[in-house]
């Protein structure tokens, strides 16, 4: 399982990852640790990769990487966090932390046929062959060739 840890100290965010990021992943957990300067701030994490950026508002200690930023292979995934004070003004934006590269993973849509699901044309031919064989055996309501 892939896990990401982000440690935030002042305006610096450092990300470490256990495992790999693959294109199409969903549900990758992120654990955040903040120093005392972040205690009273409303925190928002921004994930960025391949020209896409998605925010998660109101984070505390955990979040999930938005699946949208893991759609493109070969892109670097970044995270940045900003804190907003009670008066609504931004108090601390972090530098962007590099998480890792989104790698190519196994993809059933890139293969012509993948067991157990065959392409639709092959499924139709197999079904027609089975019906023909059943008809030849006389399995249709007493019909016998």
Short mmCIF file of N, CA and C in Angstrom, two decimals:
data_model
loop_
_atom_site.label_atom_id
_atom_site.label_comp_id
_atom_site.label_asym_id
_atom_site.label_seq_id
_atom_site.Cartn_x
_atom_site.Cartn_y
_atom_site.Cartn_z
N UNK A 1 0.84 -1.18 0.00
CA UNK A 1 0.00 0.00 0.00
C UNK A 1 0.88 1.24 0.00
N UNK A 2 0.52 2.20 -0.79
CA UNK A 2 1.25 3.46 -0.86
C UNK A 2 0.77 4.39 0.25
N UNK A 3 1.71 4.98 0.96
CA UNK A 3 1.41 5.95 2.02
C UNK A 3 2.30 7.16 1.84
N UNK A 4 1.72 8.33 2.07
CA UNK A 4 2.46 9.58 1.96
C UNK A 4 2.41 10.28 3.30
N UNK A 5 3.58 10.79 3.74
CA UNK A 5 3.66 11.58 4.97
C UNK A 5 4.17 12.96 4.58
N UNK A 6 3.48 14.00 5.10
CA UNK A 6 3.89 15.37 4.84
C UNK A 6 4.12 16.04 6.20
N UNK A 7 5.35 16.53 6.39
CA UNK A 7 5.72 17.23 7.61
C UNK A 7 5.83 18.72 7.28
N UNK A 8 5.06 19.53 8.03
CA UNK A 8 5.02 20.97 7.76
C UNK A 8 5.61 21.71 8.95
N UNK A 9 6.67 22.48 8.66
CA UNK A 9 7.33 23.29 9.66
C UNK A 9 7.41 24.71 9.11
N UNK A 10 6.63 25.61 9.68
CA UNK A 10 6.60 26.98 9.16
C UNK A 10 6.13 26.96 7.71
N UNK A 11 6.94 27.53 6.81
CA UNK A 11 6.59 27.58 5.39
C UNK A 11 7.21 26.44 4.59
N UNK A 12 7.76 25.46 5.27
CA UNK A 12 8.38 24.34 4.57
C UNK A 12 7.53 23.07 4.72
N UNK A 13 7.31 22.41 3.62
CA UNK A 13 6.62 21.12 3.61
C UNK A 13 7.58 20.09 3.02
N UNK A 14 7.71 18.96 3.70
CA UNK A 14 8.57 17.88 3.23
C UNK A 14 7.70 16.63 3.12
N UNK A 15 7.71 16.02 1.93
CA UNK A 15 6.90 14.82 1.70
C UNK A 15 7.79 13.60 1.57
N UNK A 16 7.36 12.51 2.18
CA UNK A 16 8.02 11.22 2.01
C UNK A 16 6.95 10.21 1.60
N UNK A 17 7.36 9.24 0.82
CA UNK A 17 6.41 8.26 0.30
C UNK A 17 6.93 6.85 0.54
N UNK A 18 6.03 5.99 0.93
CA UNK A 18 6.31 4.55 1.00
C UNK A 18 5.48 3.92 -0.11
N UNK A 19 6.12 3.22 -1.02
CA UNK A 19 5.41 2.61 -2.14
C UNK A 19 5.57 3.43 -3.40
N UNK A 20 4.67 3.19 -4.34
CA UNK A 20 4.73 3.85 -5.65
C UNK A 20 3.40 4.51 -5.97
N UNK A 21 3.46 5.52 -6.83
CA UNK A 21 2.26 6.14 -7.39
C UNK A 21 2.09 5.61 -8.80
N UNK A 22 0.93 5.04 -9.10
CA UNK A 22 0.67 4.57 -10.45
C UNK A 22 -0.54 5.28 -11.03
N UNK A 23 -0.52 5.44 -12.32
CA UNK A 23 -1.59 6.11 -13.04
C UNK A 23 -2.90 5.35 -12.78
N UNK A 24 -3.93 6.07 -12.35
CA UNK A 24 -5.23 5.47 -12.09
C UNK A 24 -5.47 5.09 -10.64
N UNK A 25 -4.50 5.29 -9.77
CA UNK A 25 -4.69 4.97 -8.35
C UNK A 25 -5.82 5.81 -7.76
N UNK A 26 -6.51 5.22 -6.79
CA UNK A 26 -7.58 5.91 -6.06
C UNK A 26 -7.40 5.59 -4.58
N UNK A 27 -7.59 6.57 -3.73
CA UNK A 27 -7.59 6.34 -2.29
C UNK A 27 -6.23 6.34 -1.63
N UNK A 28 -5.26 7.06 -2.18
CA UNK A 28 -3.92 7.09 -1.59
C UNK A 28 -3.96 7.99 -0.34
N UNK A 29 -3.65 7.43 0.84
CA UNK A 29 -3.72 8.21 2.07
C UNK A 29 -2.51 9.12 2.28
N UNK A 30 -2.77 10.28 2.89
CA UNK A 30 -1.73 11.23 3.23
C UNK A 30 -1.89 11.57 4.71
N UNK A 31 -0.78 11.53 5.44
CA UNK A 31 -0.77 11.92 6.84
C UNK A 31 0.01 13.22 6.96
N UNK A 32 -0.58 14.21 7.62
CA UNK A 32 0.06 15.51 7.80
C UNK A 32 0.48 15.68 9.26
N UNK A 33 1.65 16.27 9.44
CA UNK A 33 2.12 16.66 10.76
C UNK A 33 2.49 18.14 10.67
N UNK A 34 1.92 18.96 11.57
CA UNK A 34 2.15 20.40 11.56
C UNK A 34 2.85 20.84 12.84
N UNK A 35 3.72 21.84 12.70
CA UNK A 35 4.33 22.40 13.92
C UNK A 35 3.34 23.35 14.59
N UNK A 36 3.74 23.92 15.74
CA UNK A 36 2.84 24.74 16.56
C UNK A 36 2.36 26.01 15.87
N UNK A 37 3.08 26.51 14.85
CA UNK A 37 2.65 27.74 14.18
C UNK A 37 1.36 27.54 13.38
N UNK A 38 0.99 26.30 13.15
CA UNK A 38 -0.20 25.98 12.35
C UNK A 38 -1.44 25.66 13.21
N UNK A 39 -1.28 25.66 14.53
CA UNK A 39 -2.35 25.19 15.42
C UNK A 39 -3.69 25.89 15.22
N UNK A 40 -3.71 27.18 15.07
CA UNK A 40 -4.98 27.92 15.00
C UNK A 40 -5.44 28.20 13.57
N UNK A 41 -4.71 27.70 12.59
CA UNK A 41 -5.02 28.02 11.20
C UNK A 41 -5.94 27.00 10.56
N UNK A 42 -6.78 27.47 9.66
CA UNK A 42 -7.59 26.60 8.80
C UNK A 42 -6.67 26.18 7.65
N UNK A 43 -6.47 24.86 7.49
CA UNK A 43 -5.46 24.36 6.56
C UNK A 43 -6.10 23.83 5.28
N UNK A 44 -5.47 24.15 4.15
CA UNK A 44 -5.89 23.66 2.84
C UNK A 44 -4.68 23.06 2.14
N UNK A 45 -4.83 21.85 1.62
CA UNK A 45 -3.75 21.19 0.86
C UNK A 45 -4.10 21.29 -0.62
N UNK A 46 -3.09 21.57 -1.42
CA UNK A 46 -3.26 21.62 -2.87
C UNK A 46 -2.35 20.54 -3.46
N UNK A 47 -2.94 19.64 -4.24
CA UNK A 47 -2.18 18.60 -4.94
C UNK A 47 -2.12 18.99 -6.40
N UNK A 48 -0.93 18.85 -7.00
CA UNK A 48 -0.72 19.30 -8.38
C UNK A 48 0.10 18.27 -9.14
N UNK A 49 -0.35 17.93 -10.36
CA UNK A 49 0.40 17.04 -11.27
C UNK A 49 -0.17 17.16 -12.67
N UNK A 50 0.70 17.18 -13.67
CA UNK A 50 0.27 17.15 -15.06
C UNK A 50 -0.68 18.26 -15.46
N UNK A 51 -0.50 19.44 -14.89
CA UNK A 51 -1.35 20.57 -15.25
C UNK A 51 -2.67 20.62 -14.50
N UNK A 52 -2.92 19.67 -13.61
CA UNK A 52 -4.14 19.63 -12.80
C UNK A 52 -3.81 20.01 -11.37
N UNK A 53 -4.68 20.78 -10.72
CA UNK A 53 -4.54 21.12 -9.31
C UNK A 53 -5.88 20.93 -8.61
N UNK A 54 -5.85 20.31 -7.43
CA UNK A 54 -7.07 20.09 -6.66
C UNK A 54 -6.80 20.41 -5.20
N UNK A 55 -7.74 21.12 -4.58
CA UNK A 55 -7.63 21.53 -3.18
C UNK A 55 -8.46 20.63 -2.28
N UNK A 56 -7.95 20.45 -1.07
CA UNK A 56 -8.72 19.80 -0.01
C UNK A 56 -8.71 20.77 1.15
N UNK A 57 -9.87 21.34 1.44
CA UNK A 57 -9.99 22.33 2.50
C UNK A 57 -10.25 21.65 3.85
N UNK A 58 -9.86 22.33 4.90
CA UNK A 58 -10.16 21.87 6.24
C UNK A 58 -9.43 20.60 6.65
N UNK A 59 -8.20 20.42 6.19
CA UNK A 59 -7.47 19.21 6.56
C UNK A 59 -6.98 19.32 8.00
N UNK A 60 -6.82 18.18 8.61
CA UNK A 60 -6.29 18.10 9.98
C UNK A 60 -5.05 17.22 9.93
N UNK A 61 -5.20 15.95 10.21
CA UNK A 61 -4.02 15.09 10.21
C UNK A 61 -4.00 14.10 9.04
N UNK A 62 -5.14 13.88 8.37
CA UNK A 62 -5.17 12.94 7.25
C UNK A 62 -6.02 13.48 6.10
N UNK A 63 -5.73 12.98 4.92
CA UNK A 63 -6.49 13.31 3.71
C UNK A 63 -6.22 12.20 2.70
N UNK A 64 -6.87 12.30 1.56
CA UNK A 64 -6.67 11.36 0.47
C UNK A 64 -6.27 12.13 -0.78
N UNK A 65 -5.25 11.66 -1.48
CA UNK A 65 -4.83 12.32 -2.72
C UNK A 65 -6.00 12.29 -3.70
N UNK A 66 -6.37 13.44 -4.27
CA UNK A 66 -7.45 13.45 -5.28
C UNK A 66 -7.05 12.58 -6.48
N UNK A 67 -7.92 11.68 -6.87
CA UNK A 67 -7.61 10.74 -7.95
C UNK A 67 -7.33 11.47 -9.27
N UNK A 68 -7.89 12.66 -9.42
CA UNK A 68 -7.73 13.41 -10.68
C UNK A 68 -6.27 13.74 -11.00
N UNK A 69 -5.44 13.92 -9.96
CA UNK A 69 -4.04 14.26 -10.21
C UNK A 69 -3.19 13.04 -10.50
N UNK A 70 -3.79 11.86 -10.44
CA UNK A 70 -3.06 10.62 -10.73
C UNK A 70 -3.51 10.00 -12.05
N UNK A 71 -4.07 10.81 -12.94
CA UNK A 71 -4.57 10.31 -14.23
C UNK A 71 -3.52 10.25 -15.32
N UNK A 72 -2.43 11.02 -15.18
CA UNK A 72 -1.43 11.10 -16.25
C UNK A 72 -0.12 10.49 -15.79
N UNK A 73 0.38 9.55 -16.58
CA UNK A 73 1.64 8.91 -16.25
C UNK A 73 2.81 9.82 -16.59
N UNK A 74 3.90 9.69 -15.85
CA UNK A 74 5.11 10.45 -16.11
C UNK A 74 5.14 11.82 -15.47
N UNK A 75 4.09 12.23 -14.78
CA UNK A 75 4.03 13.54 -14.15
C UNK A 75 4.53 13.47 -12.71
N UNK A 76 5.07 14.56 -12.24
CA UNK A 76 5.49 14.65 -10.84
C UNK A 76 4.32 15.18 -10.01
N UNK A 77 4.07 14.53 -8.87
CA UNK A 77 3.02 14.95 -7.95
C UNK A 77 3.63 15.84 -6.88
N UNK A 78 3.01 17.01 -6.68
CA UNK A 78 3.45 17.97 -5.67
C UNK A 78 2.31 18.22 -4.69
N UNK A 79 2.67 18.67 -3.49
CA UNK A 79 1.68 19.13 -2.52
C UNK A 79 2.17 20.44 -1.92
N UNK A 80 1.24 21.35 -1.72
CA UNK A 80 1.50 22.61 -1.02
C UNK A 80 0.36 22.83 -0.05
N UNK A 81 0.63 23.50 1.04
CA UNK A 81 -0.39 23.74 2.05
C UNK A 81 -0.40 25.23 2.35
N UNK A 82 -1.60 25.77 2.58
CA UNK A 82 -1.65 27.14 3.07
C UNK A 82 -2.61 27.19 4.25
N UNK A 83 -2.28 28.10 5.17
CA UNK A 83 -3.08 28.28 6.37
C UNK A 83 -3.72 29.64 6.36
N UNK A 84 -5.00 29.67 6.78
CA UNK A 84 -5.74 30.92 6.84
C UNK A 84 -6.10 31.20 8.30
N UNK A 85 -5.84 32.44 8.72
CA UNK A 85 -6.13 32.84 10.09
C UNK A 85 -7.63 33.05 10.27
N UNK A 86 -8.06 33.19 11.52
CA UNK A 86 -9.47 33.37 11.83
C UNK A 86 -10.07 34.60 11.15
N UNK A 87 -9.26 35.63 10.89
CA UNK A 87 -9.78 36.84 10.24
C UNK A 87 -9.92 36.67 8.73
N UNK A 88 -9.56 35.48 8.21
CA UNK A 88 -9.74 35.20 6.79
C UNK A 88 -8.54 35.52 5.92
N UNK A 89 -7.47 36.02 6.49
CA UNK A 89 -6.27 36.34 5.72
C UNK A 89 -5.30 35.16 5.74
N UNK A 90 -4.63 34.96 4.59
CA UNK A 90 -3.64 33.89 4.52
C UNK A 90 -2.49 34.21 5.46
N UNK A 91 -2.16 33.25 6.29
CA UNK A 91 -1.09 33.44 7.26
C UNK A 91 0.21 32.80 6.79
N UNK A 92 0.12 31.55 6.30
CA UNK A 92 1.32 30.83 5.89
C UNK A 92 1.04 30.01 4.63
N UNK A 93 1.73 30.28 3.53
CA UNK A 93 1.74 29.33 2.41
C UNK A 93 3.08 28.59 2.43
N UNK A 94 3.06 27.29 2.16
CA UNK A 94 4.32 26.53 2.13
C UNK A 94 4.92 26.55 0.73
N UNK A 95 6.16 26.15 0.67
CA UNK A 95 6.77 25.82 -0.61
C UNK A 95 6.13 24.53 -1.11
N UNK A 96 6.26 24.26 -2.40
CA UNK A 96 5.76 23.00 -2.95
C UNK A 96 6.68 21.86 -2.55
N UNK A 97 6.12 20.78 -2.07
CA UNK A 97 6.89 19.58 -1.73
C UNK A 97 6.69 18.55 -2.83
N UNK A 98 7.77 17.96 -3.28
CA UNK A 98 7.70 16.91 -4.30
C UNK A 98 7.37 15.59 -3.63
N UNK A 99 6.32 14.94 -4.10
CA UNK A 99 5.93 13.63 -3.54
C UNK A 99 6.58 12.51 -4.34
N UNK A 100 6.45 12.55 -5.67
CA UNK A 100 7.03 11.51 -6.52
C UNK A 100 6.44 11.54 -7.91
N UNK A 101 6.88 10.63 -8.75
CA UNK A 101 6.43 10.55 -10.13
C UNK A 101 5.30 9.53 -10.27
N UNK A 102 4.28 9.90 -11.04
CA UNK A 102 3.18 8.99 -11.33
C UNK A 102 3.66 8.02 -12.41
N UNK A 103 3.75 6.75 -12.06
CA UNK A 103 4.30 5.74 -12.95
C UNK A 103 3.20 5.01 -13.71
N UNK A 104 3.58 4.36 -14.80
CA UNK A 104 2.64 3.55 -15.57
C UNK A 104 2.34 2.27 -14.82
N UNK A 105 1.09 1.97 -14.65
CA UNK A 105 0.68 0.73 -14.00
C UNK A 105 -0.04 -0.17 -15.01
N UNK A 106 -0.39 -1.36 -14.59
CA UNK A 106 -1.13 -2.28 -15.45
C UNK A 106 -2.47 -1.66 -15.81
N UNK A 107 -2.84 -1.76 -17.07
CA UNK A 107 -4.07 -1.16 -17.56
C UNK A 107 -4.78 -2.13 -18.49
N UNK A 108 -5.94 -2.67 -18.09
CA UNK A 108 -6.65 -3.64 -18.93
C UNK A 108 -7.13 -3.06 -20.25
N UNK A 109 -7.27 -1.73 -20.34
CA UNK A 109 -7.76 -1.12 -21.57
C UNK A 109 -6.68 -1.03 -22.64
N UNK A 110 -5.42 -1.31 -22.30
CA UNK A 110 -4.35 -1.24 -23.29
C UNK A 110 -4.06 -2.60 -23.92
N UNK A 111 -4.80 -3.62 -23.52
CA UNK A 111 -4.59 -4.97 -24.03
C UNK A 111 -5.80 -5.37 -24.86
N UNK A 112 -5.56 -6.01 -26.01
CA UNK A 112 -6.66 -6.39 -26.88
C UNK A 112 -7.62 -7.35 -26.21
N UNK A 113 -7.10 -8.33 -25.50
CA UNK A 113 -7.97 -9.22 -24.74
C UNK A 113 -7.31 -9.52 -23.41
N UNK A 114 -8.09 -9.45 -22.39
CA UNK A 114 -7.61 -9.68 -21.03
C UNK A 114 -8.56 -10.67 -20.38
N UNK A 115 -8.06 -11.83 -19.99
CA UNK A 115 -8.93 -12.77 -19.30
C UNK A 115 -9.33 -12.18 -17.97
N UNK A 116 -10.52 -12.37 -17.49
CA UNK A 116 -11.57 -13.18 -18.07
C UNK A 116 -12.46 -12.43 -19.05
N UNK A 117 -12.29 -11.13 -19.24
CA UNK A 117 -13.15 -10.36 -20.13
C UNK A 117 -12.51 -10.25 -21.51
N UNK A 118 -13.18 -10.81 -22.51
CA UNK A 118 -12.70 -10.74 -23.88
C UNK A 118 -13.31 -9.53 -24.57
N UNK A 119 -12.74 -9.09 -25.70
CA UNK A 119 -13.36 -8.02 -26.47
C UNK A 119 -14.78 -8.43 -26.86
N UNK A 120 -15.66 -7.45 -27.01
CA UNK A 120 -17.08 -7.72 -27.26
C UNK A 120 -17.30 -8.56 -28.52
N UNK A 121 -16.51 -8.34 -29.56
CA UNK A 121 -16.69 -9.13 -30.79
C UNK A 121 -16.37 -10.60 -30.54
N UNK A 122 -15.35 -10.87 -29.70
CA UNK A 122 -14.98 -12.25 -29.41
C UNK A 122 -16.04 -12.90 -28.51
N UNK A 123 -16.61 -12.15 -27.59
CA UNK A 123 -17.69 -12.67 -26.75
C UNK A 123 -18.89 -13.07 -27.61
N UNK A 124 -19.23 -12.24 -28.61
CA UNK A 124 -20.37 -12.54 -29.49
C UNK A 124 -20.12 -13.80 -30.31
N UNK A 125 -18.92 -13.96 -30.85
CA UNK A 125 -18.59 -15.16 -31.63
C UNK A 125 -18.65 -16.40 -30.75
N UNK A 126 -18.08 -16.32 -29.54
CA UNK A 126 -18.12 -17.46 -28.62
C UNK A 126 -19.55 -17.84 -28.26
N UNK A 127 -20.42 -16.85 -28.04
CA UNK A 127 -21.81 -17.12 -27.70
C UNK A 127 -22.53 -17.76 -28.89
N UNK A 128 -22.28 -17.26 -30.09
CA UNK A 128 -22.92 -17.83 -31.29
C UNK A 128 -22.46 -19.28 -31.49
N UNK A 129 -21.19 -19.55 -31.29
CA UNK A 129 -20.68 -20.92 -31.40
C UNK A 129 -21.35 -21.84 -30.39
N UNK A 130 -21.55 -21.36 -29.16
CA UNK A 130 -22.18 -22.17 -28.12
C UNK A 130 -23.63 -22.47 -28.46
N UNK A 131 -24.36 -21.48 -28.99
CA UNK A 131 -25.75 -21.69 -29.38
C UNK A 131 -25.83 -22.69 -30.54
N UNK A 132 -24.96 -22.56 -31.51
CA UNK A 132 -24.94 -23.48 -32.64
C UNK A 132 -24.66 -24.91 -32.18
N UNK A 133 -23.68 -25.06 -31.27
CA UNK A 133 -23.35 -26.40 -30.75
C UNK A 133 -24.53 -26.99 -29.99
N UNK A 134 -25.24 -26.16 -29.20
CA UNK A 134 -26.42 -26.64 -28.46
C UNK A 134 -27.52 -27.06 -29.42
N UNK A 135 -27.69 -26.31 -30.50
CA UNK A 135 -28.72 -26.65 -31.49
C UNK A 135 -28.39 -27.98 -32.17
N UNK A 136 -27.13 -28.18 -32.50
CA UNK A 136 -26.73 -29.44 -33.12
C UNK A 136 -26.95 -30.64 -32.19
N UNK A 137 -26.85 -30.41 -30.88
CA UNK A 137 -27.09 -31.49 -29.92
C UNK A 137 -28.57 -31.68 -29.63
N UNK A 138 -29.44 -30.85 -30.20
CA UNK A 138 -30.88 -30.99 -30.01
C UNK A 138 -31.37 -30.49 -28.67
N UNK A 139 -30.73 -29.49 -28.13
CA UNK A 139 -31.08 -29.00 -26.80
C UNK A 139 -32.20 -27.95 -26.81
N UNK A 140 -32.84 -27.68 -27.93
CA UNK A 140 -33.89 -26.68 -28.00
C UNK A 140 -35.26 -27.32 -28.10
N UNK A 141 -35.89 -27.54 -26.95
CA UNK A 141 -37.27 -28.03 -26.85
C UNK A 141 -37.58 -29.22 -27.75
N UNK A 142 -36.83 -30.24 -27.63
CA UNK A 142 -37.10 -31.48 -28.35
C UNK A 142 -36.65 -31.48 -29.80
N UNK A 143 -36.11 -30.40 -30.26
CA UNK A 143 -35.63 -30.36 -31.66
C UNK A 143 -34.43 -31.26 -31.80
N UNK A 144 -34.40 -32.02 -32.84
CA UNK A 144 -33.27 -32.89 -33.11
C UNK A 144 -32.92 -32.78 -34.57
N UNK A 145 -31.67 -32.49 -34.89
CA UNK A 145 -31.30 -32.36 -36.32
C UNK A 145 -31.35 -33.68 -37.06
#
